[in-house]
Amino acid sequence: MRDMNIREDVKQRLENGDYSCSKEYTLSIISGKWKIVILYHLGHEGAYHFNELMRLLPKITHRILTKQLRELEEDGVIYRYNETINHRQYTFYVLTSIGESLMFIIDAMYDWGERRIEELKLTPKYNISEKQE
């Protein structure tokens, strides 16, 4: 049996009629340590090329960023295009209309987190400077 990721597993269960909740499908699309962060930035700041995303997320590895972007593209959430700037080829990523439709969910999650952190009187120390997988 081949190794299935959660997105494939959810798609298979949808097709087989063994599916209980549409929230599960939504979560399978945005699940991944960096996907929500990537979508948040693309949704609020527009297109980024790969190296810009690497600089924006210094803890992410090249392999993980590639994997997360590939999955988002396969799911139709982002679109990849190439552009030549000053005789150099760049690959850019931008939200599709499907990706844009997720922004209200992502924004609501961000707002909820901000309110909850404030309610708990926590002082977050956001640190994304060390590489992790």
Coordinates of C-alpha atoms in Angstrom, one line a residue:
M1 CA 0.0 0.0 0.0
R2 CA 1.4 3.4 -0.9
D3 CA 1.9 6.1 1.6
M4 CA -1.1 8.5 1.5
N5 CA -1.1 12.1 2.7
I6 CA -4.2 13.4 4.5
R7 CA -5.5 15.2 1.4
E8 CA -5.5 11.9 -0.6
D9 CA -7.0 10.0 2.3
V10 CA -9.9 12.6 2.5
K11 CA -10.4 12.5 -1.2
Q12 CA -10.6 8.7 -1.2
R13 CA -13.1 8.7 1.7
L14 CA -15.2 11.3 -0.2
E15 CA -15.3 9.1 -3.3
N16 CA -16.0 5.9 -1.3
G17 CA -18.9 7.5 0.7
D18 CA -17.1 7.1 4.0
Y19 CA -17.1 10.8 4.9
S20 CA -18.7 12.4 7.8
C21 CA -17.9 16.2 7.8
S22 CA -17.0 18.9 5.3
K23 CA -14.8 20.6 7.9
E24 CA -12.5 17.6 7.6
Y25 CA -12.0 18.4 3.9
T26 CA -11.3 22.1 4.6
L27 CA -8.8 21.1 7.2
S28 CA -7.1 18.7 4.9
I29 CA -6.5 21.6 2.4
I30 CA -5.0 24.0 4.9
S31 CA -3.3 21.5 7.2
G32 CA 0.5 21.8 7.3
K33 CA 2.7 23.8 9.6
W34 CA 3.3 26.6 7.1
K35 CA 0.2 26.6 4.8
I36 CA -1.9 29.1 6.7
V37 CA 1.1 31.4 7.1
I38 CA 1.8 31.2 3.3
L39 CA -1.8 31.8 2.4
Y40 CA -2.1 34.7 4.9
H41 CA 0.9 36.5 3.3
L42 CA -0.2 35.8 -0.3
G43 CA -3.7 36.9 0.6
H44 CA -2.7 40.1 2.2
E45 CA 0.4 41.1 0.3
G46 CA 0.0 39.5 -3.1
A47 CA 2.4 37.4 -5.2
Y48 CA 5.7 36.2 -3.9
H49 CA 8.5 34.4 -5.6
F50 CA 10.0 31.3 -4.0
N51 CA 13.1 33.0 -2.5
E52 CA 11.0 35.8 -1.1
L53 CA 8.9 33.2 0.7
M54 CA 12.1 31.5 2.0
R55 CA 13.3 34.9 3.4
L56 CA 9.8 35.6 4.8
L57 CA 9.8 32.2 6.6
P58 CA 13.4 31.7 7.7
K59 CA 12.5 28.6 9.8
I60 CA 11.2 26.7 6.8
T61 CA 13.4 24.4 4.8
H62 CA 13.6 24.5 1.0
R63 CA 12.1 21.0 0.8
I64 CA 9.2 21.8 3.1
L65 CA 8.4 25.0 1.3
T66 CA 8.5 23.2 -2.0
K67 CA 6.2 20.5 -0.7
Q68 CA 3.7 22.9 0.9
L69 CA 3.5 25.1 -2.2
R70 CA 3.1 22.0 -4.5
E71 CA 0.2 20.7 -2.3
L72 CA -1.5 24.1 -2.3
E73 CA -1.1 24.3 -6.1
E74 CA -2.4 20.7 -6.6
D75 CA -5.5 21.7 -4.5
G76 CA -6.1 24.7 -6.7
V77 CA -5.6 27.2 -3.8
I78 CA -2.5 28.9 -5.4
Y79 CA -1.3 29.5 -8.9
R80 CA 2.3 29.4 -10.0
Y81 CA 3.6 31.4 -12.9
N82 CA 7.0 32.3 -14.3
E83 CA 8.2 35.8 -15.1
T84 CA 11.5 37.1 -16.4
I85 CA 12.9 40.2 -14.6
N86 CA 16.2 41.7 -15.6
H87 CA 17.0 38.6 -17.6
R88 CA 16.4 36.3 -14.6
Q89 CA 13.6 33.8 -14.4
Y90 CA 11.4 33.8 -11.3
T91 CA 8.6 31.5 -10.2
F92 CA 5.8 33.5 -8.5
Y93 CA 2.9 32.2 -6.4
V94 CA -0.4 33.9 -6.1
L95 CA -3.8 33.0 -4.6
T96 CA -6.5 31.6 -7.0
S97 CA -10.1 32.5 -6.5
I98 CA -10.4 29.4 -4.4
G99 CA -7.5 30.5 -2.3
E100 CA -9.1 34.0 -1.9
S101 CA -12.3 32.3 -0.7
L102 CA -10.3 30.8 2.2
M103 CA -9.1 34.2 3.4
F104 CA -12.1 34.9 5.6
I105 CA -11.4 31.7 7.5
I106 CA -7.7 32.4 7.9
D107 CA -8.4 36.0 9.0
A108 CA -11.0 34.8 11.5
M109 CA -8.5 32.3 12.9
Y110 CA -5.9 35.1 13.2
D111 CA -8.4 37.4 14.9
W112 CA -9.5 34.7 17.3
G113 CA -5.9 33.9 18.2
E114 CA -5.1 37.5 18.9
R115 CA -8.2 37.9 21.1
R116 CA -7.5 34.7 23.0
I117 CA -3.8 35.6 23.6
E118 CA -5.0 39.0 24.9
E119 CA -7.7 37.4 27.2
L120 CA -5.0 35.1 28.6
K121 CA -2.7 38.1 29.1
L122 CA 0.1 36.3 27.3
T123 CA 3.0 38.1 25.7
P124 CA 3.9 36.1 22.7
K125 CA 7.5 36.0 21.6
Y126 CA 7.2 35.2 17.9
N127 CA 10.5 33.7 16.7
I128 CA 10.9 32.4 13.2
S129 CA 14.7 32.7 12.9
E130 CA 15.7 29.1 13.3
K131 CA 15.3 26.4 10.6
Q132 CA 12.8 23.6 11.5
E133 CA 11.0 20.9 9.6

